Amino acid sequence: MIFGVSGLNGAGKSEVVSYLEARSFYALSLSDVIREVLRDRGIEETRERMIETGNAIRGELGPGGLALKLADRLLPDRNYVIDSIRHPEEVAVLRSHTSRFQLIWVTAEDAVRLERIRARGRSGDPETLDELRRLEARELANEDPSAQQLLAVRDLADFTIANDGSLEDLHAKIQSLLERSYFFERPSWDEYFMSIARVVGSRSNCVKRKVAAVITKDRRIISTGYNGTPRGVPNCNEGGCPRCNAFAEGGTRLDECLCSHGEENAITQAAYHGVTVRGGTLYSTFSPCLTCTKMIINAGIAEVVYNADYPLGNVALDLLREAGVKLRQVALGNA
């Protein structure tokens, strides 16, 4: 889950963040991006300077600039709570970055908020309701598209939590929200194994194309392989393969290529370690070539799942079908 938290000053946003953080959510704040800029410039942090610097960053990078700087820090295996969302474009950026994002708007009566603000005793905080409303006026709406637009953010909220009561009441509302809003985005087995094959391919030393294969049985990986020169031979990217290093035209000088293909290496690695691949499923980032196809058939592999089409691969695919090997193409992003 990724929750964004927004609301007016003193509404209780920090308490929402603290509650979620205590429940294994990683806490981030768009304000931290601003603080990093002030710190790098050696400027003392004040509320006015935070607002001015945030508006300047939005002016430079666009209204969603703060969220853009933060979005790359979000990892897929963690829950996050993100504080200090103050512009609708920041919401748009976070929603476009991940479907897991949901926005919480925290609200409280003005008199309650003022009481909390005065209890904090921070320098520069308002002392009266009129002063509070005057200071907040430019945060609520602004003709400057780069300035804070809190009312527009409020209108985008997925959940609203009224925080006029006790701390226990607020915690109960957050807990209720948690229990009815969590969901999982799990990849299918095909997506899972194909994604792993892509990671395996990152180890390839071929200078022309990175290809990899993963062999599975009973949804368990039993072998992996990526394309490159044989064991003990200089890597392709170190000059080990004359054809690849000459960037030969596709389909030419194949008799000079010293690289083994990903499927070939996955099968031979299994044999090297005494692991049978018979009846297994081979996941490959590209459809197999004719040579690899013959190895797949003779090794007893029952199914081939591939992402992208390999050039000159039609004969190989026809042969797999003829031999009774199940064949599927699975689309994965940026194939």
Tab-separated table of C-alpha atoms in Angstrom:
chain	number	residue	atom	x	y	z
A	1	MET	CA	0.000	0.000	0.000
A	2	ILE	CA	1.059	3.577	-0.639
A	3	PHE	CA	-0.911	6.251	1.202
A	4	GLY	CA	-0.532	9.947	0.585
A	5	VAL	CA	-1.534	12.194	3.477
A	6	SER	CA	-2.693	15.780	3.095
A	7	GLY	CA	-4.725	18.306	5.044
A	8	LEU	CA	-4.561	21.718	6.648
A	9	ASN	CA	-2.049	22.721	9.290
A	10	GLY	CA	-2.828	21.130	12.658
A	11	ALA	CA	-5.364	18.670	11.259
A	12	GLY	CA	-3.346	15.677	12.475
A	13	LYS	CA	-1.413	14.564	9.416
A	14	SER	CA	1.725	13.784	11.423
A	15	GLU	CA	-0.213	11.523	13.766
A	16	VAL	CA	-1.607	9.581	10.798
A	17	VAL	CA	1.926	9.187	9.451
A	18	SER	CA	3.240	8.080	12.857
A	19	TYR	CA	0.474	5.500	13.261
A	20	LEU	CA	1.217	3.972	9.847
A	21	GLU	CA	4.974	4.165	10.362
A	22	ALA	CA	4.585	2.131	13.581
A	23	ARG	CA	2.885	-0.515	11.417
A	24	SER	CA	5.808	-1.040	9.051
A	25	PHE	CA	5.014	1.724	6.574
A	26	TYR	CA	8.066	3.624	5.333
A	27	ALA	CA	7.448	7.336	5.920
A	28	LEU	CA	8.433	9.814	3.213
A	29	SER	CA	7.596	13.471	2.820
A	30	LEU	CA	7.549	15.836	-0.129
A	31	SER	CA	8.700	18.451	2.363
A	32	ASP	CA	11.904	16.446	2.819
A	33	VAL	CA	12.731	17.189	-0.817
A	34	ILE	CA	12.426	20.893	-0.014
A	35	ARG	CA	14.466	20.524	3.187
A	36	GLU	CA	17.251	18.816	1.222
A	37	VAL	CA	17.380	21.801	-1.142
A	38	LEU	CA	17.500	24.291	1.752
A	39	ARG	CA	20.187	22.246	3.499
A	40	ASP	CA	22.303	22.044	0.346
A	41	ARG	CA	22.051	25.812	-0.035
A	42	GLY	CA	22.833	26.473	3.618
A	43	ILE	CA	19.498	28.226	4.189
A	44	GLU	CA	17.705	28.070	7.547
A	45	GLU	CA	14.357	26.274	7.421
A	46	THR	CA	11.256	28.349	8.136
A	47	ARG	CA	7.627	27.856	7.086
A	48	GLU	CA	7.833	30.793	4.668
A	49	ARG	CA	11.056	29.533	3.069
A	50	MET	CA	9.635	26.026	2.765
A	51	ILE	CA	6.638	27.401	0.861
A	52	GLU	CA	8.785	29.643	-1.356
A	53	THR	CA	11.283	26.878	-2.158
A	54	GLY	CA	8.533	24.339	-2.840
A	55	ASN	CA	6.880	26.763	-5.236
A	56	ALA	CA	10.237	27.406	-6.917
A	57	ILE	CA	10.826	23.661	-7.442
A	58	ARG	CA	7.321	23.307	-8.907
A	59	GLY	CA	8.048	26.275	-11.158
A	60	GLU	CA	11.265	24.669	-12.394
A	61	LEU	CA	10.157	21.052	-12.757
A	62	GLY	CA	6.427	21.530	-13.175
A	63	PRO	CA	3.657	21.413	-10.564
A	64	GLY	CA	4.396	17.728	-9.861
A	65	GLY	CA	8.148	18.277	-9.519
A	66	LEU	CA	8.401	17.350	-5.837
A	67	ALA	CA	6.558	14.080	-6.425
A	68	LEU	CA	8.755	13.315	-9.438
A	69	LYS	CA	11.832	13.614	-7.232
A	70	LEU	CA	10.273	11.271	-4.668
A	71	ALA	CA	8.637	8.674	-6.934
A	72	ASP	CA	11.884	6.941	-7.878
A	73	ARG	CA	12.477	6.091	-4.211
A	74	LEU	CA	9.366	3.890	-4.023
A	75	LEU	CA	10.216	0.195	-4.057
A	76	PRO	CA	7.629	-2.428	-5.022
A	77	ASP	CA	8.139	-4.591	-1.925
A	78	ARG	CA	7.307	-1.965	0.714
A	79	ASN	CA	4.344	-0.057	2.119
A	80	TYR	CA	4.752	3.730	2.166
A	81	VAL	CA	3.050	6.749	3.679
A	82	ILE	CA	3.855	10.058	1.948
A	83	ASP	CA	3.283	13.333	3.755
A	84	SER	CA	3.023	16.977	2.619
A	85	ILE	CA	1.140	16.537	-0.659
A	86	ARG	CA	0.002	20.041	-1.523
A	87	HIS	CA	-0.693	20.157	-5.261
A	88	PRO	CA	-3.059	18.097	-7.472
A	89	GLU	CA	-0.248	17.412	-9.944
A	90	GLU	CA	1.678	15.712	-7.138
A	91	VAL	CA	-1.285	13.373	-6.725
A	92	ALA	CA	-1.360	12.793	-10.500
A	93	VAL	CA	2.360	11.951	-10.599
A	94	LEU	CA	2.090	9.444	-7.747
A	95	ARG	CA	-1.015	7.825	-9.227
A	96	SER	CA	0.666	7.490	-12.611
A	97	HIS	CA	3.750	5.995	-10.971
A	98	THR	CA	1.853	3.247	-9.135
A	99	SER	CA	-1.709	1.968	-8.969
A	100	ARG	CA	-1.132	1.312	-5.254
A	101	PHE	CA	-1.378	5.027	-4.376
A	102	GLN	CA	-4.381	6.239	-2.336
A	103	LEU	CA	-4.829	9.719	-0.885
A	104	ILE	CA	-6.032	10.447	2.658
A	105	TRP	CA	-7.345	13.909	3.499
A	106	VAL	CA	-7.224	14.733	7.234
A	107	THR	CA	-9.621	17.420	8.424
A	108	ALA	CA	-10.462	19.180	11.690
A	109	GLU	CA	-12.352	22.277	12.764
A	110	ASP	CA	-10.372	25.529	12.641
A	111	ALA	CA	-10.591	26.083	16.408
A	112	VAL	CA	-9.319	22.561	17.090
A	113	ARG	CA	-6.458	23.024	14.647
A	114	LEU	CA	-5.470	26.349	16.205
A	115	GLU	CA	-5.411	24.789	19.679
A	116	ARG	CA	-3.055	22.062	18.445
A	117	ILE	CA	-0.847	24.545	16.602
A	118	ARG	CA	-0.502	26.738	19.686
A	119	ALA	CA	0.287	23.665	21.814
A	120	ARG	CA	3.231	22.868	19.527
A	121	GLY	CA	4.779	26.254	20.282
A	122	ARG	CA	6.662	26.567	17.026
A	123	SER	CA	8.162	29.914	16.096
A	124	GLY	CA	6.067	31.789	13.541
A	125	ASP	CA	2.902	29.776	14.107
A	126	PRO	CA	-0.380	31.764	14.238
A	127	GLU	CA	-1.884	32.750	17.571
A	128	THR	CA	-5.435	33.603	16.433
A	129	LEU	CA	-8.014	32.170	14.050
A	130	ASP	CA	-7.798	35.256	11.833
A	131	GLU	CA	-4.019	34.886	11.613
A	132	LEU	CA	-4.364	31.155	10.863
A	133	ARG	CA	-6.830	31.782	8.044
A	134	ARG	CA	-4.716	34.610	6.610
A	135	LEU	CA	-1.572	32.463	6.538
A	136	GLU	CA	-3.418	29.545	4.968
A	137	ALA	CA	-5.222	31.570	2.306
A	138	ARG	CA	-2.497	31.251	-0.316
A	139	GLU	CA	-2.079	27.538	0.424
A	140	LEU	CA	-5.725	26.724	-0.259
A	141	ALA	CA	-5.875	28.079	-3.817
A	142	ASN	CA	-3.634	30.249	-5.950
A	143	GLU	CA	-3.655	31.683	-9.454
A	144	ASP	CA	-0.010	30.657	-9.761
A	145	PRO	CA	-0.120	27.089	-11.172
A	146	SER	CA	3.113	26.241	-9.338
A	147	ALA	CA	1.835	27.327	-5.930
A	148	GLN	CA	0.093	25.135	-3.360
A	149	GLN	CA	-3.488	24.129	-4.207
A	150	LEU	CA	-4.767	22.348	-1.099
A	151	LEU	CA	-8.461	22.610	-1.931
A	152	ALA	CA	-7.851	20.899	-5.265
A	153	VAL	CA	-5.895	18.182	-3.457
A	154	ARG	CA	-8.793	17.678	-1.041
A	155	ASP	CA	-11.126	17.088	-3.982
A	156	LEU	CA	-8.906	14.193	-5.170
A	157	ALA	CA	-8.886	12.328	-1.850
A	158	ASP	CA	-9.824	8.650	-1.767
A	159	PHE	CA	-10.534	8.824	1.975
A	160	THR	CA	-11.369	11.644	4.402
A	161	ILE	CA	-10.640	11.304	8.110
A	162	ALA	CA	-12.266	13.797	10.475
A	163	ASN	CA	-9.933	14.357	13.423
A	164	ASP	CA	-11.832	16.511	15.890
A	165	GLY	CA	-11.935	13.971	18.691
A	166	SER	CA	-9.459	12.014	20.775
A	167	LEU	CA	-6.250	10.339	19.676
A	168	GLU	CA	-7.878	6.967	20.269
A	169	ASP	CA	-10.718	7.922	17.936
A	170	LEU	CA	-8.256	8.927	15.210
A	171	HIS	CA	-6.336	5.662	15.572
A	172	ALA	CA	-9.556	3.657	15.288
A	173	LYS	CA	-10.439	5.444	12.052
A	174	ILE	CA	-6.985	4.787	10.562
A	175	GLN	CA	-7.165	1.133	11.580
A	176	SER	CA	-10.583	0.774	9.960
A	177	LEU	CA	-9.266	2.365	6.785
A	178	LEU	CA	-6.301	-0.004	6.750
A	179	GLU	CA	-8.445	-3.104	7.154
A	180	ARG	CA	-10.743	-2.228	4.240
A	181	SER	CA	-8.316	-0.764	1.729
A	182	TYR	CA	-5.374	-3.138	1.404
A	183	PHE	CA	-4.948	-5.131	-1.752
A	184	PHE	CA	-2.227	-7.092	-3.489
A	185	GLU	CA	-0.872	-6.883	-6.995
A	186	ARG	CA	0.811	-10.223	-7.550
A	187	PRO	CA	2.344	-11.091	-10.901
A	188	SER	CA	1.129	-14.234	-12.643
A	189	TRP	CA	3.522	-17.187	-12.702
A	190	ASP	CA	4.338	-16.364	-16.321
A	191	GLU	CA	5.111	-12.733	-15.448
A	192	TYR	CA	7.105	-13.848	-12.426
A	193	PHE	CA	9.380	-16.283	-14.273
A	194	MET	CA	9.728	-14.062	-17.343
A	195	SER	CA	10.739	-11.133	-15.148
A	196	ILE	CA	13.371	-13.346	-13.513
A	197	ALA	CA	14.587	-14.339	-16.980
A	198	ARG	CA	15.087	-10.656	-17.749
A	199	VAL	CA	17.189	-10.237	-14.623
A	200	VAL	CA	19.218	-13.307	-15.627
A	201	GLY	CA	19.744	-11.658	-19.008
A	202	SER	CA	21.403	-8.684	-17.337
A	203	ARG	CA	24.379	-10.989	-16.686
A	204	SER	CA	24.868	-11.593	-20.420
A	205	ASN	CA	28.235	-10.497	-21.823
A	206	CYS	CA	27.097	-10.456	-25.470
A	207	VAL	CA	27.594	-7.065	-27.122
A	208	LYS	CA	24.720	-7.515	-29.617
A	209	ARG	CA	21.732	-8.799	-27.669
A	210	LYS	CA	21.054	-9.930	-24.102
A	211	VAL	CA	18.984	-13.125	-24.047
A	212	ALA	CA	18.228	-15.416	-21.113
A	213	ALA	CA	16.212	-18.478	-20.220
A	214	VAL	CA	14.819	-19.939	-17.009
A	215	ILE	CA	13.770	-23.593	-16.754
A	216	THR	CA	11.125	-24.487	-14.180
A	217	LYS	CA	9.419	-27.615	-12.857
A	218	ASP	CA	6.439	-27.515	-10.536
A	219	ARG	CA	6.786	-23.715	-10.357
A	220	ARG	CA	10.361	-24.057	-9.099
A	221	ILE	CA	13.421	-22.757	-10.960
A	222	ILE	CA	15.839	-25.584	-11.707
A	223	SER	CA	18.228	-23.879	-14.132
A	224	THR	CA	19.050	-20.515	-15.689
A	225	GLY	CA	21.215	-19.437	-18.575
A	226	TYR	CA	22.192	-16.327	-20.511
A	227	ASN	CA	23.992	-15.876	-23.805
A	228	GLY	CA	27.743	-15.427	-23.965
A	229	THR	CA	30.985	-17.168	-24.734
A	230	PRO	CA	31.743	-20.628	-23.256
A	231	ARG	CA	33.328	-21.134	-19.847
A	232	GLY	CA	37.044	-20.311	-19.865
A	233	VAL	CA	36.857	-18.217	-23.069
A	234	PRO	CA	37.183	-14.387	-23.000
A	235	ASN	CA	33.784	-12.748	-22.655
A	236	CYS	CA	32.079	-11.427	-25.747
A	237	ASN	CA	32.350	-7.851	-24.463
A	238	GLU	CA	36.086	-8.451	-23.961
A	239	GLY	CA	36.541	-9.362	-27.617
A	240	GLY	CA	35.842	-13.078	-27.211
A	241	CYS	CA	33.421	-13.389	-30.147
A	242	PRO	CA	34.620	-12.055	-33.531
A	243	ARG	CA	31.143	-12.033	-35.086
A	244	CYS	CA	29.455	-10.091	-32.301
A	245	ASN	CA	32.322	-7.635	-31.951
A	246	ALA	CA	32.133	-6.927	-35.678
A	247	PHE	CA	28.383	-6.291	-35.280
A	248	ALA	CA	27.712	-8.566	-38.230
A	249	GLU	CA	24.461	-8.220	-40.126
A	250	GLY	CA	21.697	-10.455	-38.825
A	251	GLY	CA	21.822	-13.976	-40.225
A	252	THR	CA	25.388	-13.637	-41.532
A	253	ARG	CA	28.781	-14.992	-40.344
A	254	LEU	CA	27.024	-17.410	-37.983
A	255	ASP	CA	29.958	-19.822	-38.395
A	256	GLU	CA	32.141	-17.263	-36.559
A	257	CYS	CA	29.843	-16.783	-33.565
A	258	LEU	CA	31.361	-18.233	-30.382
A	259	CYS	CA	28.449	-17.284	-28.106
A	260	SER	CA	26.112	-19.886	-26.664
A	261	HIS	CA	22.459	-18.894	-26.452
A	262	GLY	CA	20.522	-18.468	-23.223
A	263	GLU	CA	18.358	-21.549	-23.770
A	264	GLU	CA	21.427	-23.604	-24.662
A	265	ASN	CA	23.238	-22.534	-21.507
A	266	ALA	CA	20.200	-23.201	-19.307
A	267	ILE	CA	19.985	-26.772	-20.614
A	268	THR	CA	23.730	-27.461	-20.438
A	269	GLN	CA	23.997	-25.950	-16.950
A	270	ALA	CA	21.309	-28.346	-15.762
A	271	ALA	CA	23.235	-31.259	-17.309
A	272	TYR	CA	26.500	-29.988	-15.795
A	273	HIS	CA	24.951	-30.175	-12.324
A	274	GLY	CA	23.044	-33.393	-12.921
A	275	VAL	CA	19.554	-31.881	-12.921
A	276	THR	CA	16.935	-33.289	-15.271
A	277	VAL	CA	14.886	-30.811	-17.291
A	278	ARG	CA	12.520	-33.440	-18.671
A	279	GLY	CA	8.920	-32.284	-18.454
A	280	GLY	CA	9.966	-28.761	-17.506
A	281	THR	CA	8.895	-25.357	-18.810
A	282	LEU	CA	11.462	-23.071	-20.416
A	283	TYR	CA	10.918	-19.317	-20.163
A	284	SER	CA	12.967	-17.299	-22.646
A	285	THR	CA	13.158	-13.572	-23.296
A	286	PHE	CA	13.213	-14.389	-27.036
A	287	SER	CA	11.743	-17.274	-29.006
A	288	PRO	CA	14.444	-19.946	-29.529
A	289	CYS	CA	16.613	-20.326	-32.618
A	290	LEU	CA	16.642	-23.577	-34.568
A	291	THR	CA	19.705	-24.998	-32.773
A	292	CYS	CA	18.253	-24.290	-29.333
A	293	THR	CA	14.911	-25.678	-30.465
A	294	LYS	CA	16.473	-29.039	-31.297
A	295	MET	CA	18.127	-29.101	-27.850
A	296	ILE	CA	14.810	-28.218	-26.176
A	297	ILE	CA	13.027	-31.057	-27.961
A	298	ASN	CA	15.720	-33.664	-27.309
A	299	ALA	CA	16.062	-32.635	-23.640
A	300	GLY	CA	12.383	-33.460	-23.121
A	301	ILE	CA	11.236	-29.947	-22.207
A	302	ALA	CA	7.446	-29.929	-22.372
A	303	GLU	CA	6.658	-26.244	-22.812
A	304	VAL	CA	8.330	-23.081	-24.112
A	305	VAL	CA	7.119	-19.630	-23.047
A	306	TYR	CA	8.759	-16.663	-24.748
A	307	ASN	CA	8.459	-12.902	-24.683
A	308	ALA	CA	9.758	-11.434	-27.954
A	309	ASP	CA	10.062	-12.965	-31.415
A	310	TYR	CA	13.561	-14.003	-32.432
A	311	PRO	CA	14.543	-13.004	-35.989
A	312	LEU	CA	14.443	-15.935	-38.396
A	313	GLY	CA	12.583	-17.945	-35.752
A	314	ASN	CA	9.521	-19.180	-37.666
A	315	VAL	CA	11.074	-22.530	-38.641
A	316	ALA	CA	12.024	-23.148	-35.005
A	317	LEU	CA	8.505	-22.414	-33.775
A	318	ASP	CA	6.994	-24.729	-36.388
A	319	LEU	CA	9.396	-27.480	-35.316
A	320	LEU	CA	8.426	-27.096	-31.657
A	321	ARG	CA	4.761	-27.456	-32.565
A	322	GLU	CA	5.490	-30.479	-34.734
A	323	ALA	CA	7.376	-32.131	-31.867
A	324	GLY	CA	4.440	-31.607	-29.514
A	325	VAL	CA	6.120	-28.971	-27.335
A	326	LYS	CA	3.569	-26.530	-25.913
A	327	LEU	CA	4.288	-23.019	-27.080
A	328	ARG	CA	3.075	-19.713	-25.687
A	329	GLN	CA	4.026	-16.076	-26.125
A	330	VAL	CA	3.670	-13.880	-23.060
A	331	ALA	CA	3.734	-10.121	-23.471
A	332	LEU	CA	5.846	-8.251	-20.948
A	333	GLY	CA	6.361	-4.515	-20.967
A	334	ASN	CA	9.009	-3.162	-23.382
A	335	ALA	CA	9.310	-6.516	-25.182
